[in-house]
Coordinates of C-alpha atoms in Angstrom, one line a residue:
M1 CA 4.9 -30.7 -8.1
N2 CA 5.7 -27.1 -8.1
R3 CA 4.0 -24.4 -6.1
R4 CA 1.5 -23.5 -8.8
E5 CA 0.4 -27.1 -9.4
A6 CA -0.1 -27.7 -5.5
L7 CA -2.2 -24.6 -5.2
S8 CA -4.2 -25.7 -8.5
S9 CA -4.8 -29.2 -7.0
I10 CA -5.8 -27.6 -3.4
A11 CA -8.4 -25.2 -5.3
A12 CA -9.7 -28.2 -7.4
V13 CA -10.3 -30.2 -4.2
S14 CA -12.0 -27.3 -2.4
G15 CA -14.0 -26.1 -5.2
T16 CA -12.9 -22.5 -4.5
S17 CA -10.4 -19.8 -5.9
L18 CA -7.5 -19.3 -3.9
L19 CA -7.2 -15.6 -4.6
P20 CA -6.6 -13.8 -1.3
V21 CA -9.9 -11.7 -1.3
E22 CA -12.0 -14.5 -2.3
A23 CA -10.4 -16.7 0.0
A24 CA -11.0 -14.3 3.0
V25 CA -14.6 -13.6 2.1
A26 CA -15.2 -17.3 1.8
K27 CA -13.8 -17.8 5.3
K28 CA -15.4 -14.7 6.6
Q29 CA -12.0 -13.3 7.5
P30 CA -11.8 -9.6 8.2
F31 CA -8.1 -9.2 6.9
I32 CA -6.0 -10.0 4.2
Y33 CA -2.2 -10.1 5.1
S34 CA 0.1 -8.3 2.6
L35 CA 4.0 -7.4 2.2
N36 CA 4.8 -3.9 1.3
M37 CA 8.5 -4.3 -0.2
S38 CA 9.5 -1.4 1.4
T39 CA 10.1 -3.9 4.3
L40 CA 12.7 -5.7 2.2
R41 CA 14.0 -2.7 0.3
G42 CA 17.3 -2.4 2.2
H43 CA 18.1 -6.3 1.4
K44 CA 18.0 -5.2 -2.2
L45 CA 16.9 -8.4 -3.5
G46 CA 15.4 -7.4 -6.8
F47 CA 11.6 -8.0 -8.2
R48 CA 11.9 -11.6 -8.5
K49 CA 13.6 -12.6 -5.1
E50 CA 11.2 -10.0 -3.0
L51 CA 8.2 -12.0 -4.4
E52 CA 10.0 -15.4 -3.8
V53 CA 10.6 -14.3 0.0
A54 CA 7.0 -13.2 0.2
A55 CA 5.6 -16.5 -1.0
Q56 CA 8.1 -18.5 1.3
A57 CA 7.0 -16.4 4.2
G58 CA 3.4 -17.1 3.7
Y59 CA 2.0 -14.2 2.2
G60 CA -0.8 -14.4 -0.5
S61 CA -0.6 -10.5 -1.3
V62 CA 2.2 -8.2 -2.0
E63 CA 2.6 -4.7 -2.6
I64 CA 5.5 -3.8 -4.9
W65 CA 7.3 -0.8 -5.7
I66 CA 6.9 0.3 -9.3
N67 CA 10.7 1.5 -9.8
T68 CA 11.6 -2.3 -8.7
L69 CA 9.5 -3.5 -11.4
Q70 CA 10.9 -1.3 -14.0
D71 CA 14.6 -2.1 -13.0
Y72 CA 13.6 -5.8 -13.6
L73 CA 12.3 -4.6 -16.8
K74 CA 15.5 -2.6 -17.7
N75 CA 17.5 -5.8 -17.0
G76 CA 15.9 -7.9 -19.5
G77 CA 12.6 -9.2 -18.0
S78 CA 9.3 -8.7 -19.6
L79 CA 5.9 -7.8 -18.3
K80 CA 4.7 -11.3 -19.3
E81 CA 7.6 -13.2 -17.5
A82 CA 6.9 -10.9 -14.4
S83 CA 3.0 -11.6 -14.4
A84 CA 4.4 -15.4 -14.7
I85 CA 6.5 -14.9 -11.8
V86 CA 3.5 -13.6 -9.7
K87 CA 1.1 -16.4 -10.6
D88 CA 3.6 -19.2 -10.1
L89 CA 4.4 -18.2 -6.6
G90 CA 0.7 -18.1 -5.8
L91 CA 0.6 -14.5 -5.2
K92 CA -1.6 -11.3 -5.8
V93 CA 0.0 -7.8 -6.5
E94 CA -2.5 -5.9 -4.4
D95 CA -1.0 -2.3 -5.0
A96 CA 2.0 -0.4 -6.1
I97 CA 4.0 2.3 -4.7
G98 CA 4.7 5.0 -7.0
F99 CA 6.0 8.7 -6.9
A100 CA 4.5 10.6 -10.1
P101 CA 3.8 14.3 -8.9
W102 CA 0.1 14.3 -10.4
I103 CA -0.7 16.8 -7.6
V104 CA 1.6 19.8 -8.2
D105 CA 0.6 23.3 -9.5
D106 CA 3.0 23.4 -12.3
N107 CA 1.1 22.4 -15.6
T108 CA 4.3 21.0 -17.4
T109 CA 5.4 18.9 -14.4
R110 CA 1.8 17.8 -13.7
G111 CA 1.3 16.9 -17.6
K112 CA 4.6 14.8 -17.6
A113 CA 3.5 12.9 -14.4
L114 CA 0.2 11.9 -16.0
E115 CA 2.3 10.6 -19.0
Q116 CA 4.3 8.5 -16.3
L117 CA 1.4 7.5 -14.4
K118 CA -0.5 6.3 -17.5
M119 CA 2.8 4.2 -18.4
E120 CA 2.9 2.9 -14.9
M121 CA -0.7 1.9 -15.0
E122 CA -0.3 0.1 -17.9
Q123 CA 2.7 -2.0 -16.7
L124 CA 0.7 -2.7 -13.6
A125 CA -2.4 -3.8 -15.4
A126 CA -0.1 -6.4 -17.3
I127 CA 0.8 -8.2 -14.1
G128 CA -2.8 -8.1 -12.7
C129 CA -2.2 -5.2 -10.4
T130 CA -5.4 -3.0 -10.0
R131 CA -4.2 -0.3 -7.5
V132 CA -1.6 2.4 -7.2
A133 CA -0.8 4.7 -4.4
A134 CA -1.0 8.3 -5.4
P135 CA 0.7 10.1 -2.4
P136 CA 1.3 14.0 -2.8
M137 CA 4.7 13.8 -4.3
G138 CA 6.1 16.8 -5.2
A139 CA 4.1 18.7 -2.7
T140 CA 5.4 17.9 0.7
T141 CA 7.2 21.4 1.3
G142 CA 6.2 24.9 0.3
E143 CA 2.9 26.5 0.6
P144 CA -0.4 24.4 1.1
L145 CA -2.3 23.6 -2.2
D146 CA -5.8 24.6 -2.8
L147 CA -7.7 21.4 -2.0
K148 CA -10.2 22.2 -4.7
K149 CA -7.9 22.2 -7.3
V150 CA -6.2 18.9 -5.8
A151 CA -9.6 17.5 -6.0
G152 CA -9.8 18.0 -9.7
R153 CA -6.4 16.7 -10.1
Y154 CA -7.4 13.5 -8.3
R155 CA -10.4 13.2 -10.5
A156 CA -8.0 13.4 -13.6
I157 CA -6.0 10.5 -12.5
L158 CA -9.0 8.4 -11.4
E159 CA -10.3 8.8 -14.9
L160 CA -6.8 7.7 -16.3
G161 CA -7.3 4.9 -13.8
E162 CA -10.9 3.9 -15.7
K163 CA -8.8 3.6 -18.9
T164 CA -6.2 1.5 -17.7
G165 CA -8.0 -0.6 -15.1
V166 CA -5.8 0.6 -12.1
T167 CA -7.3 2.7 -9.6
P168 CA -5.0 5.3 -7.9
H169 CA -5.5 5.4 -4.0
L170 CA -5.1 8.7 -2.4
E171 CA -2.2 8.4 -0.1
L172 CA -2.0 10.0 3.4
W173 CA 1.9 11.5 4.1
G174 CA 1.8 12.7 7.7
F175 CA 5.2 14.7 6.9
S176 CA 3.8 16.6 4.1
K177 CA 2.7 20.1 3.6
N178 CA -0.5 18.7 1.8
L179 CA -2.8 15.5 2.5
S180 CA -1.0 15.0 5.9
R181 CA -4.3 14.9 7.6
V182 CA -7.4 12.6 7.2
G183 CA -9.7 15.6 6.9
E184 CA -7.8 16.9 4.0
L185 CA -7.7 13.3 2.4
L186 CA -11.6 13.0 2.9
Y187 CA -12.3 16.4 1.3
V188 CA -10.2 15.7 -1.8
A189 CA -11.7 12.1 -2.2
V190 CA -15.3 13.2 -1.8
E191 CA -14.9 16.6 -4.0
A192 CA -13.2 14.5 -6.7
S193 CA -16.9 13.3 -7.0
H194 CA -15.7 9.8 -8.9
P195 CA -17.1 6.6 -7.8
S196 CA -13.6 5.0 -7.8
A197 CA -12.2 7.5 -5.2
R198 CA -10.2 5.5 -2.6
V199 CA -8.0 6.6 0.4
L200 CA -4.9 4.9 1.6
M201 CA -4.0 5.5 5.3
D202 CA -1.0 4.3 7.4
V203 CA -0.4 3.7 11.1
Y204 CA 2.7 5.9 11.3
H205 CA 1.4 8.7 9.0
L206 CA -1.8 8.9 11.0
H207 CA 0.5 9.5 13.9
K208 CA 3.3 11.8 12.3
G209 CA 0.6 14.1 10.7
G210 CA -1.5 14.5 14.1
S211 CA -4.7 12.8 13.0
G212 CA -4.3 10.1 15.3
M213 CA -5.9 6.5 15.1
D214 CA -9.4 7.6 16.1
S215 CA -9.8 9.5 13.1
V216 CA -10.2 6.1 11.2
K217 CA -13.8 6.1 12.5
D218 CA -14.6 9.3 10.3
V219 CA -13.5 7.7 7.2
G220 CA -16.5 5.7 5.2
K221 CA -15.6 2.1 4.9
P222 CA -16.2 2.0 1.4
L223 CA -13.4 4.2 0.9
V224 CA -10.7 1.7 2.4
E225 CA -9.4 -1.3 0.5
I226 CA -6.0 -1.3 1.7
F227 CA -4.2 -0.1 4.8
H228 CA -0.7 0.1 5.6
I229 CA -0.1 -1.3 9.0
N230 CA 3.1 -0.9 11.4
D231 CA 3.8 0.5 14.7
Y232 CA 5.7 3.3 16.5
P233 CA 7.7 3.5 19.8
K234 CA 7.1 5.8 22.5
T235 CA 10.1 8.0 21.6
P236 CA 11.2 9.9 19.7
P237 CA 8.1 12.4 19.8
R238 CA 5.6 12.5 16.9
E239 CA 7.3 16.1 15.6
T240 CA 10.8 14.3 15.1
I241 CA 9.6 10.7 14.3
T242 CA 10.8 9.4 11.0
D243 CA 10.1 6.5 8.5
A244 CA 13.0 4.8 9.9
D245 CA 11.3 4.5 13.1
R246 CA 8.4 2.4 12.3
I247 CA 8.7 -1.2 13.9
Y248 CA 6.5 -4.3 13.8
A249 CA 2.8 -4.2 14.7
G250 CA 2.4 -4.7 18.3
D251 CA 6.0 -3.8 19.4
G252 CA 4.9 -0.2 19.8
V253 CA 2.6 2.1 21.5
A254 CA -0.2 2.6 18.7
P255 CA -3.6 1.5 19.9
L256 CA -3.8 -0.9 17.0
K257 CA -6.8 -3.4 18.5
E258 CA -9.1 -0.2 18.4
L259 CA -7.8 0.8 15.0
L260 CA -8.6 -2.6 13.5
K261 CA -11.8 -2.7 14.9
N262 CA -12.7 0.7 13.3
L263 CA -11.2 -0.2 9.9
K264 CA -13.1 -3.9 10.0
N265 CA -15.7 -3.7 7.2
P266 CA -18.4 -6.6 7.5
E267 CA -18.9 -6.3 3.8
K268 CA -15.5 -7.3 2.4
P269 CA -12.0 -8.0 3.8
V270 CA -9.6 -5.2 4.4
I271 CA -6.0 -5.7 3.2
L272 CA -3.3 -4.9 5.9
S273 CA 0.2 -4.4 4.1
F274 CA 3.0 -4.3 6.5
E275 CA 5.0 -1.5 5.8
V276 CA 8.4 -0.5 7.3
F277 CA 11.8 1.2 6.5
N278 CA 13.7 -0.1 9.5
Q279 CA 17.3 -0.3 9.3
G280 CA 17.6 -2.6 11.9
Y281 CA 15.3 -5.2 10.1
Y282 CA 17.4 -4.5 6.8
A283 CA 20.3 -6.1 8.8
Q284 CA 18.5 -9.2 9.4
D285 CA 17.7 -12.3 7.4
A286 CA 14.8 -11.1 4.6
L287 CA 12.8 -14.2 5.3
L288 CA 12.8 -14.1 8.9
V289 CA 11.6 -10.1 8.6
A290 CA 8.9 -11.3 6.3
K291 CA 7.7 -14.1 8.7
T292 CA 7.9 -11.9 11.9
G293 CA 6.1 -9.0 10.1
L294 CA 3.0 -11.5 9.2
A295 CA 2.8 -13.3 12.5
K296 CA 2.8 -10.0 14.4
M297 CA 0.2 -8.8 12.0
K298 CA -1.9 -11.7 12.8
K299 CA -1.3 -11.7 16.4
V300 CA -2.5 -8.1 16.7
A301 CA -5.7 -8.6 14.6
E302 CA -6.7 -11.8 17.0
G303 CA -10.3 -11.4 18.2
V304 CA -10.9 -8.3 16.0

């Protein structure tokens, strides 16, 4: 009996679906645990192997990187085969990380970005993924953008999401000149005036951008479906800390218990996705890293 058959048998006996969100709702669990493939990016495993490691480590949910999926397709894979791999492993692709510069002022660049995003959304829809990250790619340096214009641009990609079935989640980047603070994120999400507007925050980026963990209390719970969890050490200081300094949840100084209490939504479980870019972890066994990330997330969330 393979993994897919085993999961089907369990579902038949229990009479319930084993999709991560539905299973969490049925058990009244506040969180779903996901693996963001940035965590294994340095291992250079490729699309299929990354998913296999996640499944072996005990995850039911994952966040993929779009360029890894596209590399798989360029090397002879198909969307149908990619979808089958996901299903056979008993996984759900909760979100995808992409970098289309939808936010920029330049009309030509933005037009090409919308074409890129449409293609990526269609690819994601074909493998059952209904979310894509929308970070301020292309606007991390230079002068701050007019947030009212950014809101209009975000609405435009939300409308694209309506057509493709994949919702772009406005992502916080703490190091950026734009969308580095929670207040900016909320302004754009609200002013986009679209029912599908959602925000994607991150422990590291809340710290790096200076908003802090308490700012999550000001974000309406319907806006948060998925959240990037990690931790940061006492040093280096916020001004010089980088992506590579992210560590396992609970291994640093972030007030994660209080953060999770503020994130918890009594109406539906929130997806916690473990995202780090740690060179030390890249040098370790990939399965060990994935398992450790899951165990530490669960430990931090105990009693929340």
